[in-house]
PDB file of C-alpha atoms in Angstrom:
ATOM      1  CA  GLU A  17     -29.353  -0.930   5.763  1.00  0.00           C
ATOM      2  CA  ILE A  18     -28.114  -4.182   4.272  1.00  0.00           C
ATOM      3  CA  VAL A  19     -28.119  -7.080   6.735  1.00  0.00           C
ATOM      4  CA  LEU A  20     -25.719  -9.982   6.258  1.00  0.00           C
ATOM      5  CA  THR A  21     -26.584 -13.486   7.436  1.00  0.00           C
ATOM      6  CA  GLN A  22     -23.953 -16.222   7.671  1.00  0.00           C
ATOM      7  CA  SER A  23     -24.500 -19.944   7.773  1.00  0.00           C
ATOM      8  CA  PRO A  24     -23.892 -22.248   9.389  1.00  0.00           C
ATOM      9  CA  GLY A  25     -23.186 -20.666  12.729  1.00  0.00           C
ATOM     10  CA  THR A  26     -20.663 -23.388  13.483  1.00  0.00           C
ATOM     11  CA  LEU A  27     -18.993 -25.815  11.112  1.00  0.00           C
ATOM     12  CA  SER A  28     -17.278 -28.837  12.654  1.00  0.00           C
ATOM     13  CA  LEU A  29     -14.770 -30.414  10.303  1.00  0.00           C
ATOM     14  CA  SER A  30     -11.520 -32.353  10.322  1.00  0.00           C
ATOM     15  CA  PRO A  31      -8.177 -31.179   8.914  1.00  0.00           C
ATOM     16  CA  GLY A  32      -8.006 -31.923   5.212  1.00  0.00           C
ATOM     17  CA  GLU A  33     -11.743 -31.530   4.690  1.00  0.00           C
ATOM     18  CA  ARG A  34     -13.402 -28.880   2.554  1.00  0.00           C
ATOM     19  CA  ALA A  35     -15.218 -25.990   4.237  1.00  0.00           C
ATOM     20  CA  THR A  36     -18.028 -24.089   2.557  1.00  0.00           C
ATOM     21  CA  LEU A  37     -19.245 -20.937   4.312  1.00  0.00           C
ATOM     22  CA  SER A  38     -22.257 -18.943   3.175  1.00  0.00           C
ATOM     23  CA  CYS A  39     -22.995 -15.226   3.404  1.00  0.00           C
ATOM     24  CA  ARG A  40     -26.402 -13.968   2.350  1.00  0.00           C
ATOM     25  CA  ALA A  41     -27.368 -10.295   2.024  1.00  0.00           C
ATOM     26  CA  SER A  42     -30.828  -8.844   2.637  1.00  0.00           C
ATOM     27  CA  GLN A  43     -30.541  -7.019  -0.700  1.00  0.00           C
ATOM     28  CA  SER A  44     -28.171  -7.094  -3.631  1.00  0.00           C
ATOM     29  CA  VAL A  45     -24.547  -6.218  -2.891  1.00  0.00           C
ATOM     30  CA  SER A  46     -21.978  -5.189  -5.462  1.00  0.00           C
ATOM     31  CA  SER A  47     -19.394  -7.944  -5.712  1.00  0.00           C
ATOM     32  CA  SER A  48     -16.743  -5.238  -5.514  1.00  0.00           C
ATOM     33  CA  TYR A  49     -17.891  -4.457  -1.997  1.00  0.00           C
ATOM     34  CA  LEU A  50     -17.915  -7.935  -0.433  1.00  0.00           C
ATOM     35  CA  ALA A  51     -14.979  -9.075   1.704  1.00  0.00           C
ATOM     36  CA  TRP A  52     -14.142 -11.948   4.033  1.00  0.00           C
ATOM     37  CA  TYR A  53     -12.046 -11.894   7.209  1.00  0.00           C
ATOM     38  CA  GLN A  54     -10.580 -14.567   9.476  1.00  0.00           C
ATOM     39  CA  GLN A  55     -10.289 -14.028  13.207  1.00  0.00           C
ATOM     40  CA  LYS A  56      -8.494 -16.224  15.708  1.00  0.00           C
ATOM     41  CA  PRO A  57      -8.959 -15.917  19.494  1.00  0.00           C
ATOM     42  CA  GLY A  58      -7.242 -12.868  20.931  1.00  0.00           C
ATOM     43  CA  GLN A  59      -6.278 -11.549  17.506  1.00  0.00           C
ATOM     44  CA  ALA A  60      -7.502  -8.825  15.209  1.00  0.00           C
ATOM     45  CA  PRO A  61      -9.387  -9.878  12.079  1.00  0.00           C
ATOM     46  CA  ARG A  62      -7.294 -10.599   8.990  1.00  0.00           C
ATOM     47  CA  LEU A  63      -8.427  -9.769   5.481  1.00  0.00           C
ATOM     48  CA  LEU A  64      -8.737 -12.893   3.323  1.00  0.00           C
ATOM     49  CA  ILE A  65     -10.835 -11.975   0.294  1.00  0.00           C
ATOM     50  CA  TYR A  66     -11.922  -8.682  -1.244  1.00  0.00           C
ATOM     51  CA  GLY A  67     -14.112  -8.000  -4.241  1.00  0.00           C
ATOM     52  CA  ALA A  68     -15.904 -11.283  -3.460  1.00  0.00           C
ATOM     53  CA  SER A  69     -13.200 -13.411  -5.097  1.00  0.00           C
ATOM     54  CA  SER A  70      -9.768 -11.751  -4.947  1.00  0.00           C
ATOM     55  CA  ARG A  71      -7.318 -13.086  -2.394  1.00  0.00           C
ATOM     56  CA  ALA A  72      -5.515 -10.536  -0.258  1.00  0.00           C
ATOM     57  CA  THR A  73      -1.740 -10.442  -0.221  1.00  0.00           C
ATOM     58  CA  GLY A  74      -0.195 -13.544   1.302  1.00  0.00           C
ATOM     59  CA  ILE A  75      -3.430 -15.549   1.531  1.00  0.00           C
ATOM     60  CA  PRO A  76      -2.965 -19.204   0.479  1.00  0.00           C
ATOM     61  CA  ASP A  77      -4.798 -20.389  -2.616  1.00  0.00           C
ATOM     62  CA  ARG A  78      -6.800 -22.931  -0.613  1.00  0.00           C
ATOM     63  CA  PHE A  79      -9.018 -19.936   0.235  1.00  0.00           C
ATOM     64  CA  SER A  80     -11.420 -18.883  -2.491  1.00  0.00           C
ATOM     65  CA  GLY A  81     -14.451 -16.639  -2.690  1.00  0.00           C
ATOM     66  CA  SER A  82     -17.357 -16.615  -5.081  1.00  0.00           C
ATOM     67  CA  GLY A  83     -20.865 -15.340  -5.526  1.00  0.00           C
ATOM     68  CA  SER A  84     -22.857 -12.343  -6.621  1.00  0.00           C
ATOM     69  CA  GLY A  85     -26.026 -10.445  -5.848  1.00  0.00           C
ATOM     70  CA  THR A  86     -27.214 -11.661  -2.465  1.00  0.00           C
ATOM     71  CA  ASP A  87     -25.347 -14.974  -2.145  1.00  0.00           C
ATOM     72  CA  PHE A  88     -21.641 -15.293  -1.507  1.00  0.00           C
ATOM     73  CA  THR A  89     -19.435 -18.222  -0.517  1.00  0.00           C
ATOM     74  CA  LEU A  90     -16.044 -18.657   1.087  1.00  0.00           C
ATOM     75  CA  THR A  91     -14.463 -22.030   0.395  1.00  0.00           C
ATOM     76  CA  ILE A  92     -11.432 -23.514   2.102  1.00  0.00           C
ATOM     77  CA  SER A  93     -10.411 -26.399  -0.126  1.00  0.00           C
ATOM     78  CA  ARG A  94      -8.444 -28.415   2.434  1.00  0.00           C
ATOM     79  CA  LEU A  95      -8.472 -27.306   6.039  1.00  0.00           C
ATOM     80  CA  GLU A  96      -5.118 -26.822   7.689  1.00  0.00           C
ATOM     81  CA  PRO A  97      -4.805 -26.760  11.510  1.00  0.00           C
ATOM     82  CA  GLU A  98      -4.309 -22.984  11.440  1.00  0.00           C
ATOM     83  CA  ASP A  99      -7.613 -22.446   9.571  1.00  0.00           C
ATOM     84  CA  PHE A 100      -9.811 -23.226  12.554  1.00  0.00           C
ATOM     85  CA  ALA A 101     -11.153 -19.790  13.398  1.00  0.00           C
ATOM     86  CA  VAL A 102     -14.164 -17.504  12.991  1.00  0.00           C
ATOM     87  CA  TYR A 103     -14.913 -16.095   9.544  1.00  0.00           C
ATOM     88  CA  TYR A 104     -16.826 -12.889   8.870  1.00  0.00           C
ATOM     89  CA  CYS A 105     -18.229 -11.524   5.661  1.00  0.00           C
ATOM     90  CA  GLN A 106     -18.470  -7.767   5.297  1.00  0.00           C
ATOM     91  CA  GLN A 107     -20.084  -5.451   2.800  1.00  0.00           C
ATOM     92  CA  TYR A 108     -19.695  -1.788   2.010  1.00  0.00           C
ATOM     93  CA  GLY A 109     -22.631   0.347   0.964  1.00  0.00           C
ATOM     94  CA  SER A 110     -24.133   3.783   1.617  1.00  0.00           C
ATOM     95  CA  SER A 111     -20.788   4.914   3.051  1.00  0.00           C
ATOM     96  CA  GLN A 112     -20.756   2.295   5.778  1.00  0.00           C
ATOM     97  CA  PHE A 113     -19.437  -1.186   6.431  1.00  0.00           C
ATOM     98  CA  THR A 114     -21.540  -3.951   7.904  1.00  0.00           C
ATOM     99  CA  PHE A 115     -20.387  -7.384   9.056  1.00  0.00           C
ATOM    100  CA  GLY A 116     -22.142 -10.703   9.170  1.00  0.00           C
ATOM    101  CA  PRO A 117     -22.439 -12.507  12.534  1.00  0.00           C
ATOM    102  CA  GLY A 118     -19.639 -14.931  11.697  1.00  0.00           C
ATOM    103  CA  THR A 119     -19.167 -18.658  11.132  1.00  0.00           C
ATOM    104  CA  LYS A 120     -16.981 -20.583  13.536  1.00  0.00           C
ATOM    105  CA  VAL A 121     -14.984 -23.395  11.966  1.00  0.00           C
ATOM    106  CA  ASP A 122     -13.931 -25.791  14.680  1.00  0.00           C
ATOM    107  CA  ILE A 123     -12.189 -29.122  14.852  1.00  0.00           C
ATOM    108  CA  LYS A 124     -14.445 -32.169  14.717  1.00  0.00           C
TER     109      LYS A 124
ATOM    110  CA  GLN B  16       4.445  -2.090   6.596  1.00  0.00           C
ATOM    111  CA  VAL B  17       1.671  -0.001   8.118  1.00  0.00           C
ATOM    112  CA  GLN B  18       1.135  -0.522  11.832  1.00  0.00           C
ATOM    113  CA  LEU B  19      -1.664   0.777  14.030  1.00  0.00           C
ATOM    114  CA  GLN B  20      -1.711   0.975  17.816  1.00  0.00           C
ATOM    115  CA  GLU B  21      -4.697   1.837  19.986  1.00  0.00           C
ATOM    116  CA  SER B  22      -4.318   3.571  23.324  1.00  0.00           C
ATOM    117  CA  GLY B  23      -6.610   4.954  25.981  1.00  0.00           C
ATOM    118  CA  PRO B  24      -8.290   4.179  29.311  1.00  0.00           C
ATOM    119  CA  GLY B  25      -9.375   0.600  29.816  1.00  0.00           C
ATOM    120  CA  LEU B  26     -12.158   1.552  32.216  1.00  0.00           C
ATOM    121  CA  VAL B  27     -14.862   4.165  31.709  1.00  0.00           C
ATOM    122  CA  LYS B  28     -17.737   5.008  34.030  1.00  0.00           C
ATOM    123  CA  PRO B  29     -21.336   4.707  32.831  1.00  0.00           C
ATOM    124  CA  SER B  30     -22.642   7.925  31.254  1.00  0.00           C
ATOM    125  CA  GLY B  31     -19.058   9.013  30.669  1.00  0.00           C
ATOM    126  CA  THR B  32     -17.142   9.414  27.417  1.00  0.00           C
ATOM    127  CA  LEU B  33     -14.889   6.747  25.953  1.00  0.00           C
ATOM    128  CA  SER B  34     -11.776   8.211  24.326  1.00  0.00           C
ATOM    129  CA  LEU B  35      -9.249   6.250  22.279  1.00  0.00           C
ATOM    130  CA  THR B  36      -6.390   7.168  19.994  1.00  0.00           C
ATOM    131  CA  CYS B  37      -4.864   5.184  17.143  1.00  0.00           C
ATOM    132  CA  ALA B  38      -1.252   5.909  16.253  1.00  0.00           C
ATOM    133  CA  VAL B  39      -0.282   5.098  12.672  1.00  0.00           C
ATOM    134  CA  SER B  40       3.300   4.167  11.795  1.00  0.00           C
ATOM    135  CA  GLY B  41       4.958   2.955   8.616  1.00  0.00           C
ATOM    136  CA  GLY B  42       2.736   5.176   6.506  1.00  0.00           C
ATOM    137  CA  SER B  43       1.135   8.597   6.409  1.00  0.00           C
ATOM    138  CA  ILE B  44      -2.338   9.257   7.680  1.00  0.00           C
ATOM    139  CA  SER B  45      -2.555  11.767   4.843  1.00  0.00           C
ATOM    140  CA  SER B  46      -2.345   9.011   2.231  1.00  0.00           C
ATOM    141  CA  SER B  47      -5.360   8.169   0.059  1.00  0.00           C
ATOM    142  CA  ASN B  48      -6.981   5.986   2.692  1.00  0.00           C
ATOM    143  CA  TRP B  49      -9.733   6.305   5.206  1.00  0.00           C
ATOM    144  CA  TRP B  50      -9.199   5.251   8.831  1.00  0.00           C
ATOM    145  CA  SER B  51     -11.784   3.226  10.721  1.00  0.00           C
ATOM    146  CA  TRP B  52     -12.853   2.165  14.181  1.00  0.00           C
ATOM    147  CA  VAL B  53     -14.416  -1.278  14.728  1.00  0.00           C
ATOM    148  CA  ARG B  54     -15.540  -2.821  18.011  1.00  0.00           C
ATOM    149  CA  GLN B  55     -16.268  -6.315  19.273  1.00  0.00           C
ATOM    150  CA  PRO B  56     -18.162  -7.015  22.508  1.00  0.00           C
ATOM    151  CA  PRO B  57     -16.765  -9.998  24.426  1.00  0.00           C
ATOM    152  CA  GLY B  58     -17.730 -13.216  22.686  1.00  0.00           C
ATOM    153  CA  LYS B  59     -19.666 -11.411  19.950  1.00  0.00           C
ATOM    154  CA  GLY B  60     -19.203 -10.216  16.385  1.00  0.00           C
ATOM    155  CA  LEU B  61     -17.693  -7.155  14.753  1.00  0.00           C
ATOM    156  CA  GLU B  62     -19.385  -3.758  14.538  1.00  0.00           C
ATOM    157  CA  TRP B  63     -18.048  -0.947  12.365  1.00  0.00           C
ATOM    158  CA  ILE B  64     -18.210   2.384  14.203  1.00  0.00           C
ATOM    159  CA  GLY B  65     -17.059   4.876  11.605  1.00  0.00           C
ATOM    160  CA  GLU B  66     -14.196   6.246   9.530  1.00  0.00           C
ATOM    161  CA  ILE B  67     -12.324   9.448   8.803  1.00  0.00           C
ATOM    162  CA  TYR B  68     -10.273  10.848   5.929  1.00  0.00           C
ATOM    163  CA  HIS B  69      -7.273  13.092   6.524  1.00  0.00           C
ATOM    164  CA  SER B  70      -9.353  16.038   5.302  1.00  0.00           C
ATOM    165  CA  GLY B  71     -11.634  15.515   8.280  1.00  0.00           C
ATOM    166  CA  SER B  72     -14.519  14.006   6.335  1.00  0.00           C
ATOM    167  CA  THR B  73     -16.297  11.294   8.294  1.00  0.00           C
ATOM    168  CA  ASN B  74     -18.781   8.479   7.866  1.00  0.00           C
ATOM    169  CA  TYR B  75     -20.506   6.952  10.886  1.00  0.00           C
ATOM    170  CA  ASN B  76     -22.590   3.892  11.667  1.00  0.00           C
ATOM    171  CA  PRO B  77     -26.128   5.297  11.838  1.00  0.00           C
ATOM    172  CA  SER B  78     -26.830   3.300  15.002  1.00  0.00           C
ATOM    173  CA  LEU B  79     -24.009   5.104  16.842  1.00  0.00           C
ATOM    174  CA  LYS B  80     -23.879   8.405  14.989  1.00  0.00           C
ATOM    175  CA  SER B  81     -25.477  10.504  17.716  1.00  0.00           C
ATOM    176  CA  ARG B  82     -22.766   9.499  20.212  1.00  0.00           C
ATOM    177  CA  VAL B  83     -19.637   9.176  18.058  1.00  0.00           C
ATOM    178  CA  THR B  84     -16.977  11.658  17.066  1.00  0.00           C
ATOM    179  CA  ILE B  85     -13.899  10.635  15.081  1.00  0.00           C
ATOM    180  CA  SER B  86     -11.135  13.163  14.559  1.00  0.00           C
ATOM    181  CA  VAL B  87      -7.686  13.240  12.954  1.00  0.00           C
ATOM    182  CA  ASP B  88      -4.392  14.825  13.986  1.00  0.00           C
ATOM    183  CA  LYS B  89      -2.150  14.894  10.938  1.00  0.00           C
ATOM    184  CA  SER B  90       0.771  16.411  12.857  1.00  0.00           C
ATOM    185  CA  LYS B  91       0.871  13.342  15.117  1.00  0.00           C
ATOM    186  CA  ASN B  92      -0.138  10.853  12.409  1.00  0.00           C
ATOM    187  CA  GLN B  93      -3.022   9.608  14.504  1.00  0.00           C
ATOM    188  CA  PHE B  94      -6.788   9.575  14.715  1.00  0.00           C
ATOM    189  CA  SER B  95      -9.154   9.376  17.635  1.00  0.00           C
ATOM    190  CA  LEU B  96     -12.539   8.081  18.749  1.00  0.00           C
ATOM    191  CA  LYS B  97     -14.909   9.604  21.267  1.00  0.00           C
ATOM    192  CA  LEU B  98     -18.083   7.773  22.271  1.00  0.00           C
ATOM    193  CA  SER B  99     -20.337   9.618  24.677  1.00  0.00           C
ATOM    194  CA  SER B 100     -23.016   8.511  27.154  1.00  0.00           C
ATOM    195  CA  VAL B 101     -21.566   5.030  27.416  1.00  0.00           C
ATOM    196  CA  THR B 102     -23.324   2.087  29.040  1.00  0.00           C
ATOM    197  CA  ALA B 103     -22.305  -1.484  29.790  1.00  0.00           C
ATOM    198  CA  ALA B 104     -23.360  -2.358  26.231  1.00  0.00           C
ATOM    199  CA  ASP B 105     -20.369  -0.360  24.974  1.00  0.00           C
ATOM    200  CA  THR B 106     -17.937  -2.727  26.702  1.00  0.00           C
ATOM    201  CA  ALA B 107     -15.869  -4.177  23.885  1.00  0.00           C
ATOM    202  CA  VAL B 108     -12.494  -4.603  22.283  1.00  0.00           C
ATOM    203  CA  TYR B 109     -11.995  -1.536  20.115  1.00  0.00           C
ATOM    204  CA  TYR B 110      -9.897  -1.848  16.977  1.00  0.00           C
ATOM    205  CA  CYS B 111      -8.583   0.797  14.645  1.00  0.00           C
ATOM    206  CA  ALA B 112      -8.044  -0.178  11.033  1.00  0.00           C
ATOM    207  CA  ARG B 113      -7.069   1.224   7.670  1.00  0.00           C
ATOM    208  CA  THR B 114      -9.835   1.452   5.096  1.00  0.00           C
ATOM    209  CA  HIS B 115      -8.204   0.929   1.739  1.00  0.00           C
ATOM    210  CA  THR B 116      -9.884   1.050  -1.639  1.00  0.00           C
ATOM    211  CA  TYR B 117      -8.127  -0.830  -4.406  1.00  0.00           C
ATOM    212  CA  TYR B 118      -8.945   0.512  -7.834  1.00  0.00           C
ATOM    213  CA  TYR B 119      -8.850  -1.731 -10.871  1.00  0.00           C
ATOM    214  CA  ASP B 120     -10.500  -1.420 -14.253  1.00  0.00           C
ATOM    215  CA  SER B 121     -12.709   1.494 -13.131  1.00  0.00           C
ATOM    216  CA  SER B 122     -13.997  -0.375 -10.074  1.00  0.00           C
ATOM    217  CA  GLY B 123     -13.167   0.307  -6.458  1.00  0.00           C
ATOM    218  CA  TYR B 124     -12.774  -2.456  -3.890  1.00  0.00           C
ATOM    219  CA  PRO B 125     -12.980  -1.154  -0.306  1.00  0.00           C
ATOM    220  CA  TYR B 126     -11.773  -3.248   2.603  1.00  0.00           C
ATOM    221  CA  LEU B 127     -10.045  -3.056   5.981  1.00  0.00           C
ATOM    222  CA  ASP B 128      -6.502  -4.266   5.452  1.00  0.00           C
ATOM    223  CA  TYR B 129      -4.380  -3.202   8.417  1.00  0.00           C
ATOM    224  CA  TRP B 130      -5.650  -3.516  11.971  1.00  0.00           C
ATOM    225  CA  GLY B 131      -4.410  -2.584  15.411  1.00  0.00           C
ATOM    226  CA  GLN B 132      -4.149  -5.291  18.046  1.00  0.00           C
ATOM    227  CA  GLY B 133      -7.268  -3.995  19.789  1.00  0.00           C
ATOM    228  CA  THR B 134      -7.848  -2.592  23.250  1.00  0.00           C
ATOM    229  CA  LEU B 135     -10.475  -3.707  25.742  1.00  0.00           C
ATOM    230  CA  VAL B 136     -12.627  -0.941  27.168  1.00  0.00           C
ATOM    231  CA  THR B 137     -14.878  -1.850  30.062  1.00  0.00           C
ATOM    232  CA  VAL B 138     -17.768   0.376  31.095  1.00  0.00           C
ATOM    233  CA  SER B 139     -18.334  -0.029  34.814  1.00  0.00           C
ATOM    234  CA  SER B 140     -18.659   2.030  37.945  1.00  0.00           C
TER     235      SER B 140
END
């Protein structure tokens, strides 16, 4: 089973700053199978990025994904007030999905 | 616009069976998509439980496989989750979601794109 690790656990930033979130896999993951989700309190997760770097429908271009192999990154170029949330990476392999533990982006 | 709505008891006794249903609207459950269940214990992260195709084919999280059954009812456009022998550790918000695979240039990109609002199930006597 592939295990995903996310860092940092919490990222404290101010609006307008750049956020860089890391997702590391215990073994190589196909870029096609790596996705990122945003979750706000009391809400269901929302798909942001699929295929490691493709934005989902309606996702602003300040969100970008990159990476390959075992190291993937979600970047938010300039944080807006509505971006403070928890972010999860997720991979698909061996007919199952697994999620990382999440990174909380909170207001500094 | 596809919409999903979970329903079922909010309280289940220990050793009992948790049963939830997800009603799909705005699209057919017989489309070329799988349908998933995901859970989230209070204050914790997401755990994928399993998925089903309209044919009845299933994939389960190996850590839960012995206790999980996911089924589909095409006539009602819904799918269901049963989790047996529950304990307090199964207390969580349970979400249903659509598993979609986008195909481009001979590659498939699977992800969970539509989600229900979630329903809290508490395991307690």
